[in-house]
């Protein structure tokens, strides 16, 4: 099995790339896995982060992106369980699998994969996308962007880079070309 990670900093367009790739290959998303794990958390260190019996990601985000200690505790609780789920996916009998892992390098999960695709977008583009997508203020969005390692470091560690500063059509063309490379060359 060829194990391919899809990663990129927040609001870079990973979800769009996932959708494009999923037209041809299985794609799994560790954010969705983490959300399922979080939904089973009954109490987050004494903080009320639930609305209607489900975890309120907005409340949780406000907490962890303004408190590094809480963010670290959350990651220590979630990441080992996410890794278990990734390993279960690797046990499937399929020739190639793509897994979206937003915090690939931060978690050390990059060592689990054969190839890494990094989705890149300039910081201002990501800032605007994040503010619009999550209804955040500029300060809130900047906190989230600054909580991740710089793109340059991650690009150096990646095998492929998709640049998402233009149109969805351009992103699709880049992604399709990359997928052709996987098919043609057995990358």
mmCIF file of N, CA and C in Angstrom, residues 88-179:
data_model
loop_
_atom_site.group_PDB
_atom_site.id
_atom_site.type_symbol
_atom_site.label_atom_id
_atom_site.label_comp_id
_atom_site.label_asym_id
_atom_site.label_seq_id
_atom_site.Cartn_x
_atom_site.Cartn_y
_atom_site.Cartn_z
ATOM 1 N N UNK A 88 -5.229 1.650 11.582
ATOM 2 C CA UNK A 88 -6.323 0.768 11.137
ATOM 3 C C UNK A 88 -6.583 0.949 9.642
ATOM 4 N N UNK A 89 -6.526 2.187 9.179
ATOM 5 C CA UNK A 89 -6.718 2.464 7.748
ATOM 6 C C UNK A 89 -5.606 1.793 6.945
ATOM 7 N N UNK A 90 -4.383 1.846 7.456
ATOM 8 C CA UNK A 90 -3.254 1.226 6.767
ATOM 9 C C UNK A 90 -3.408 -0.292 6.667
ATOM 10 N N UNK A 91 -4.209 -0.870 7.527
ATOM 11 C CA UNK A 91 -4.413 -2.325 7.505
ATOM 12 C C UNK A 91 -5.405 -2.747 6.417
ATOM 13 N N UNK A 92 -6.070 -1.785 5.779
ATOM 14 C CA UNK A 92 -7.013 -2.110 4.709
ATOM 15 C C UNK A 92 -6.266 -2.646 3.493
ATOM 16 N N UNK A 93 -6.938 -3.459 2.715
ATOM 17 C CA UNK A 93 -6.313 -4.065 1.547
ATOM 18 C C UNK A 93 -6.604 -3.227 0.299
ATOM 19 N N UNK A 94 -5.927 -2.074 0.198
ATOM 20 C CA UNK A 94 -6.072 -1.203 -0.970
ATOM 21 C C UNK A 94 -4.683 -0.753 -1.421
ATOM 22 N N UNK A 95 -4.493 -0.514 -2.719
ATOM 23 C CA UNK A 95 -3.142 -0.204 -3.216
ATOM 24 C C UNK A 95 -2.606 1.175 -2.831
ATOM 25 N N UNK A 96 -3.485 2.166 -2.733
ATOM 26 C CA UNK A 96 -3.043 3.511 -2.369
ATOM 27 C C UNK A 96 -4.120 4.156 -1.512
ATOM 28 N N UNK A 97 -3.690 4.861 -0.488
ATOM 29 C CA UNK A 97 -4.628 5.552 0.392
ATOM 30 C C UNK A 97 -4.108 6.958 0.654
ATOM 31 N N UNK A 98 -5.029 7.890 0.633
ATOM 32 C CA UNK A 98 -4.729 9.290 0.937
ATOM 33 C C UNK A 98 -5.399 9.625 2.270
ATOM 34 N N UNK A 99 -4.634 10.232 3.163
ATOM 35 C CA UNK A 99 -5.180 10.629 4.460
ATOM 36 C C UNK A 99 -4.820 12.089 4.698
ATOM 37 N N UNK A 100 -5.845 12.894 4.946
ATOM 38 C CA UNK A 100 -5.643 14.302 5.252
ATOM 39 C C UNK A 100 -5.284 14.430 6.731
ATOM 40 N N UNK A 101 -4.126 15.041 6.990
ATOM 41 C CA UNK A 101 -3.639 15.198 8.362
ATOM 42 C C UNK A 101 -3.163 16.636 8.533
ATOM 43 N N UNK A 102 -4.041 17.534 9.001
ATOM 44 C CA UNK A 102 -3.661 18.944 9.125
ATOM 45 C C UNK A 102 -2.402 19.178 9.966
ATOM 46 N N UNK A 103 -2.239 18.454 11.049
ATOM 47 C CA UNK A 103 -1.084 18.652 11.932
ATOM 48 C C UNK A 103 -0.053 17.539 11.729
ATOM 49 N N UNK A 104 0.180 17.177 10.493
ATOM 50 C CA UNK A 104 1.054 16.060 10.140
ATOM 51 C C UNK A 104 2.436 16.173 10.777
ATOM 52 N N UNK A 105 3.085 17.310 10.593
ATOM 53 C CA UNK A 105 4.448 17.473 11.090
ATOM 54 C C UNK A 105 4.473 17.743 12.592
ATOM 55 N N UNK A 106 3.483 18.482 13.083
ATOM 56 C CA UNK A 106 3.420 18.809 14.509
ATOM 57 C C UNK A 106 3.263 17.555 15.367
ATOM 58 N N UNK A 107 2.571 16.541 14.818
ATOM 59 C CA UNK A 107 2.323 15.296 15.566
ATOM 60 C C UNK A 107 3.409 14.258 15.360
ATOM 61 N N UNK A 108 4.248 14.452 14.352
ATOM 62 C CA UNK A 108 5.242 13.442 14.009
ATOM 63 C C UNK A 108 4.671 12.333 13.140
ATOM 64 N N UNK A 109 3.419 12.480 12.716
ATOM 65 C CA UNK A 109 2.778 11.455 11.886
ATOM 66 C C UNK A 109 3.396 11.382 10.486
ATOM 67 N N UNK A 110 4.166 12.391 10.100
ATOM 68 C CA UNK A 110 4.786 12.365 8.767
ATOM 69 C C UNK A 110 5.637 11.114 8.571
ATOM 70 N N UNK A 111 6.163 10.570 9.648
ATOM 71 C CA UNK A 111 7.003 9.375 9.567
ATOM 72 C C UNK A 111 6.204 8.128 9.193
ATOM 73 N N UNK A 112 4.886 8.198 9.278
ATOM 74 C CA UNK A 112 4.025 7.057 8.956
ATOM 75 C C UNK A 112 3.764 6.925 7.458
ATOM 76 N N UNK A 113 4.069 7.968 6.681
ATOM 77 C CA UNK A 113 3.650 8.033 5.280
ATOM 78 C C UNK A 113 4.816 7.878 4.313
ATOM 79 N N UNK A 114 4.478 7.352 3.114
ATOM 80 C CA UNK A 114 5.466 7.195 2.042
ATOM 81 C C UNK A 114 5.668 8.503 1.285
ATOM 82 N N UNK A 115 4.598 9.248 1.085
ATOM 83 C CA UNK A 115 4.633 10.505 0.323
ATOM 84 C C UNK A 115 3.777 11.546 1.036
ATOM 85 N N UNK A 116 4.164 12.816 0.850
ATOM 86 C CA UNK A 116 3.426 13.913 1.478
ATOM 87 C C UNK A 116 3.104 14.965 0.429
ATOM 88 N N UNK A 117 1.819 15.312 0.358
ATOM 89 C CA UNK A 117 1.342 16.404 -0.494
ATOM 90 C C UNK A 117 1.039 17.582 0.427
ATOM 91 N N UNK A 118 1.653 18.718 0.148
ATOM 92 C CA UNK A 118 1.396 19.922 0.938
ATOM 93 C C UNK A 118 0.566 20.900 0.104
ATOM 94 N N UNK A 119 -0.544 21.365 0.671
ATOM 95 C CA UNK A 119 -1.386 22.361 0.018
ATOM 96 C C UNK A 119 -0.995 23.720 0.597
ATOM 97 N N UNK A 120 -0.548 24.602 -0.282
ATOM 98 C CA UNK A 120 -0.025 25.900 0.138
ATOM 99 C C UNK A 120 -0.928 27.032 -0.347
ATOM 100 N N UNK A 121 -1.060 28.033 0.501
ATOM 101 C CA UNK A 121 -1.736 29.284 0.119
ATOM 102 C C UNK A 121 -1.060 30.396 0.912
ATOM 103 N N UNK A 122 -0.947 31.567 0.316
ATOM 104 C CA UNK A 122 -0.276 32.651 1.034
ATOM 105 C C UNK A 122 -1.085 33.039 2.275
ATOM 106 N N UNK A 123 -0.403 33.653 3.221
ATOM 107 C CA UNK A 123 -1.006 33.924 4.527
ATOM 108 C C UNK A 123 -2.231 34.836 4.435
ATOM 109 N N UNK A 124 -2.185 35.846 3.612
ATOM 110 C CA UNK A 124 -3.327 36.748 3.504
ATOM 111 C C UNK A 124 -4.552 36.017 2.938
ATOM 112 N N UNK A 125 -4.336 35.159 1.960
ATOM 113 C CA UNK A 125 -5.435 34.371 1.402
ATOM 114 C C UNK A 125 -6.036 33.476 2.478
ATOM 115 N N UNK A 126 -5.171 32.824 3.248
ATOM 116 C CA UNK A 126 -5.667 31.947 4.321
ATOM 117 C C UNK A 126 -6.404 32.748 5.388
ATOM 118 N N UNK A 127 -5.902 33.935 5.706
ATOM 119 C CA UNK A 127 -6.549 34.787 6.709
ATOM 120 C C UNK A 127 -7.971 35.127 6.280
ATOM 121 N N UNK A 128 -8.134 35.578 5.049
ATOM 122 C CA UNK A 128 -9.463 35.947 4.544
ATOM 123 C C UNK A 128 -10.378 34.721 4.514
ATOM 124 N N UNK A 129 -9.869 33.607 4.017
ATOM 125 C CA UNK A 129 -10.676 32.373 3.965
ATOM 126 C C UNK A 129 -11.136 31.959 5.361
ATOM 127 N N UNK A 130 -10.210 31.987 6.306
ATOM 128 C CA UNK A 130 -10.520 31.561 7.668
ATOM 129 C C UNK A 130 -11.548 32.473 8.324
ATOM 130 N N UNK A 131 -11.395 33.769 8.142
ATOM 131 C CA UNK A 131 -12.361 34.719 8.710
ATOM 132 C C UNK A 131 -13.748 34.474 8.117
ATOM 133 N N UNK A 132 -13.816 34.285 6.810
ATOM 134 C CA UNK A 132 -15.104 34.056 6.151
ATOM 135 C C UNK A 132 -15.698 32.699 6.512
ATOM 136 N N UNK A 133 -14.877 31.669 6.456
ATOM 137 C CA UNK A 133 -15.348 30.302 6.695
ATOM 138 C C UNK A 133 -15.839 30.099 8.119
ATOM 139 N N UNK A 134 -15.095 30.634 9.098
ATOM 140 C CA UNK A 134 -15.400 30.370 10.505
ATOM 141 C C UNK A 134 -16.024 31.552 11.228
ATOM 142 N N UNK A 135 -16.346 32.620 10.487
ATOM 143 C CA UNK A 135 -16.910 33.833 11.091
ATOM 144 C C UNK A 135 -16.049 34.327 12.256
ATOM 145 N N UNK A 136 -14.756 34.434 12.015
ATOM 146 C CA UNK A 136 -13.814 34.875 13.043
ATOM 147 C C UNK A 136 -13.424 36.330 12.824
ATOM 148 N N UNK A 137 -13.017 36.970 13.911
ATOM 149 C CA UNK A 137 -12.420 38.295 13.777
ATOM 150 C C UNK A 137 -11.007 38.101 13.227
ATOM 151 N N UNK A 138 -10.405 39.183 12.795
ATOM 152 C CA UNK A 138 -9.039 39.087 12.286
ATOM 153 C C UNK A 138 -8.094 38.578 13.371
ATOM 154 N N UNK A 139 -8.238 39.071 14.611
ATOM 155 C CA UNK A 139 -7.371 38.629 15.707
ATOM 156 C C UNK A 139 -7.535 37.138 15.989
ATOM 157 N N UNK A 140 -8.786 36.662 16.001
ATOM 158 C CA UNK A 140 -9.030 35.239 16.237
ATOM 159 C C UNK A 140 -8.402 34.389 15.129
ATOM 160 N N UNK A 141 -8.555 34.821 13.899
ATOM 161 C CA UNK A 141 -7.994 34.080 12.761
ATOM 162 C C UNK A 141 -6.469 34.078 12.817
ATOM 163 N N UNK A 142 -5.875 35.209 13.158
ATOM 164 C CA UNK A 142 -4.411 35.295 13.254
ATOM 165 C C UNK A 142 -3.885 34.355 14.343
ATOM 166 N N UNK A 143 -4.582 34.258 15.473
ATOM 167 C CA UNK A 143 -4.180 33.334 16.538
ATOM 168 C C UNK A 143 -4.118 31.907 16.018
ATOM 169 N N UNK A 144 -5.114 31.527 15.239
ATOM 170 C CA UNK A 144 -5.161 30.153 14.706
ATOM 171 C C UNK A 144 -4.053 29.936 13.678
ATOM 172 N N UNK A 145 -3.846 30.906 12.829
ATOM 173 C CA UNK A 145 -2.777 30.785 11.819
ATOM 174 C C UNK A 145 -1.413 30.701 12.500
ATOM 175 N N UNK A 146 -1.206 31.528 13.513
ATOM 176 C CA UNK A 146 0.082 31.562 14.204
ATOM 177 C C UNK A 146 0.322 30.351 15.103
ATOM 178 N N UNK A 147 -0.721 29.550 15.336
ATOM 179 C CA UNK A 147 -0.554 28.361 16.188
ATOM 180 C C UNK A 147 0.127 27.224 15.428
ATOM 181 N N UNK A 148 0.281 27.378 14.113
ATOM 182 C CA UNK A 148 0.911 26.335 13.304
ATOM 183 C C UNK A 148 2.300 26.778 12.857
ATOM 184 N N UNK A 149 3.140 25.791 12.607
ATOM 185 C CA UNK A 149 4.498 26.074 12.117
ATOM 186 C C UNK A 149 4.406 26.725 10.738
ATOM 187 N N UNK A 150 5.393 27.542 10.381
ATOM 188 C CA UNK A 150 5.378 28.215 9.078
ATOM 189 C C UNK A 150 5.355 27.225 7.907
ATOM 190 N N UNK A 151 4.697 27.642 6.828
ATOM 191 C CA UNK A 151 4.592 26.811 5.630
ATOM 192 C C UNK A 151 5.954 26.412 5.073
ATOM 193 N N UNK A 152 6.899 27.339 5.073
ATOM 194 C CA UNK A 152 8.199 27.079 4.443
ATOM 195 C C UNK A 152 8.842 25.816 5.002
ATOM 196 N N UNK A 153 8.768 25.643 6.325
ATOM 197 C CA UNK A 153 9.361 24.462 6.956
ATOM 198 C C UNK A 153 8.685 23.186 6.468
ATOM 199 N N UNK A 154 7.380 23.233 6.343
ATOM 200 C CA UNK A 154 6.614 22.056 5.947
ATOM 201 C C UNK A 154 6.807 21.740 4.462
ATOM 202 N N UNK A 155 6.906 22.770 3.656
ATOM 203 C CA UNK A 155 7.121 22.568 2.218
ATOM 204 C C UNK A 155 8.433 21.816 1.991
ATOM 205 N N UNK A 156 9.461 22.174 2.725
ATOM 206 C CA UNK A 156 10.766 21.507 2.584
ATOM 207 C C UNK A 156 10.680 20.013 2.906
ATOM 208 N N UNK A 157 9.770 19.646 3.790
ATOM 209 C CA UNK A 157 9.637 18.247 4.211
ATOM 210 C C UNK A 157 8.649 17.461 3.343
ATOM 211 N N UNK A 158 8.010 18.115 2.399
ATOM 212 C CA UNK A 158 6.974 17.484 1.573
ATOM 213 C C UNK A 158 7.534 17.014 0.236
ATOM 214 N N UNK A 159 6.855 16.034 -0.350
ATOM 215 C CA UNK A 159 7.264 15.509 -1.654
ATOM 216 C C UNK A 159 6.644 16.291 -2.809
ATOM 217 N N UNK A 160 5.433 16.805 -2.595
ATOM 218 C CA UNK A 160 4.705 17.538 -3.630
ATOM 219 C C UNK A 160 4.043 18.750 -2.995
ATOM 220 N N UNK A 161 3.934 19.839 -3.765
ATOM 221 C CA UNK A 161 3.258 21.049 -3.276
ATOM 222 C C UNK A 161 2.220 21.476 -4.296
ATOM 223 N N UNK A 162 1.008 21.703 -3.819
ATOM 224 C CA UNK A 162 -0.069 22.257 -4.634
ATOM 225 C C UNK A 162 -0.289 23.691 -4.166
ATOM 226 N N UNK A 163 -0.217 24.651 -5.090
ATOM 227 C CA UNK A 163 -0.367 26.059 -4.729
ATOM 228 C C UNK A 163 -1.805 26.494 -4.961
ATOM 229 N N UNK A 164 -2.452 26.931 -3.894
ATOM 230 C CA UNK A 164 -3.873 27.256 -3.942
ATOM 231 C C UNK A 164 -4.122 28.737 -3.676
ATOM 232 N N UNK A 165 -3.562 29.590 -4.528
ATOM 233 C CA UNK A 165 -3.786 31.034 -4.419
ATOM 234 C C UNK A 165 -4.648 31.551 -5.555
ATOM 235 N N UNK A 166 -5.138 30.658 -6.374
ATOM 236 C CA UNK A 166 -5.858 31.059 -7.576
ATOM 237 C C UNK A 166 -7.285 30.511 -7.522
ATOM 238 N N UNK A 167 -7.710 29.895 -8.600
ATOM 239 C CA UNK A 167 -9.091 29.404 -8.709
ATOM 240 C C UNK A 167 -9.176 27.922 -8.375
ATOM 241 N N UNK A 168 -10.381 27.480 -8.135
ATOM 242 C CA UNK A 168 -10.638 26.062 -7.916
ATOM 243 C C UNK A 168 -10.276 25.259 -9.166
ATOM 244 N N UNK A 169 -10.501 25.835 -10.335
ATOM 245 C CA UNK A 169 -10.150 25.176 -11.600
ATOM 246 C C UNK A 169 -8.644 24.927 -11.667
ATOM 247 N N UNK A 170 -7.860 25.926 -11.264
ATOM 248 C CA UNK A 170 -6.406 25.776 -11.251
ATOM 249 C C UNK A 170 -5.977 24.703 -10.251
ATOM 250 N N UNK A 171 -6.576 24.709 -9.061
ATOM 251 C CA UNK A 171 -6.248 23.714 -8.041
ATOM 252 C C UNK A 171 -6.583 22.308 -8.546
ATOM 253 N N UNK A 172 -7.726 22.176 -9.206
ATOM 254 C CA UNK A 172 -8.126 20.872 -9.754
ATOM 255 C C UNK A 172 -7.127 20.412 -10.811
ATOM 256 N N UNK A 173 -6.688 21.317 -11.684
ATOM 257 C CA UNK A 173 -5.715 20.964 -12.727
ATOM 258 C C UNK A 173 -4.394 20.491 -12.098
ATOM 259 N N UNK A 174 -3.927 21.211 -11.090
ATOM 260 C CA UNK A 174 -2.689 20.810 -10.402
ATOM 261 C C UNK A 174 -2.839 19.437 -9.755
ATOM 262 N N UNK A 175 -3.984 19.235 -9.094
ATOM 263 C CA UNK A 175 -4.227 17.977 -8.379
ATOM 264 C C UNK A 175 -4.344 16.815 -9.362
ATOM 265 N N UNK A 176 -5.091 17.016 -10.434
ATOM 266 C CA UNK A 176 -5.231 15.962 -11.444
ATOM 267 C C UNK A 176 -3.880 15.602 -12.055
ATOM 268 N N UNK A 177 -3.059 16.601 -12.316
ATOM 269 C CA UNK A 177 -1.723 16.358 -12.863
ATOM 270 C C UNK A 177 -0.887 15.536 -11.878
ATOM 271 N N UNK A 178 -0.977 15.865 -10.617
ATOM 272 C CA UNK A 178 -0.261 15.112 -9.591
ATOM 273 C C UNK A 178 -0.755 13.672 -9.546
ATOM 274 N N UNK A 179 -2.064 13.478 -9.614
ATOM 275 C CA UNK A 179 -2.624 12.124 -9.585
ATOM 276 C C UNK A 179 -2.181 11.325 -10.802
#
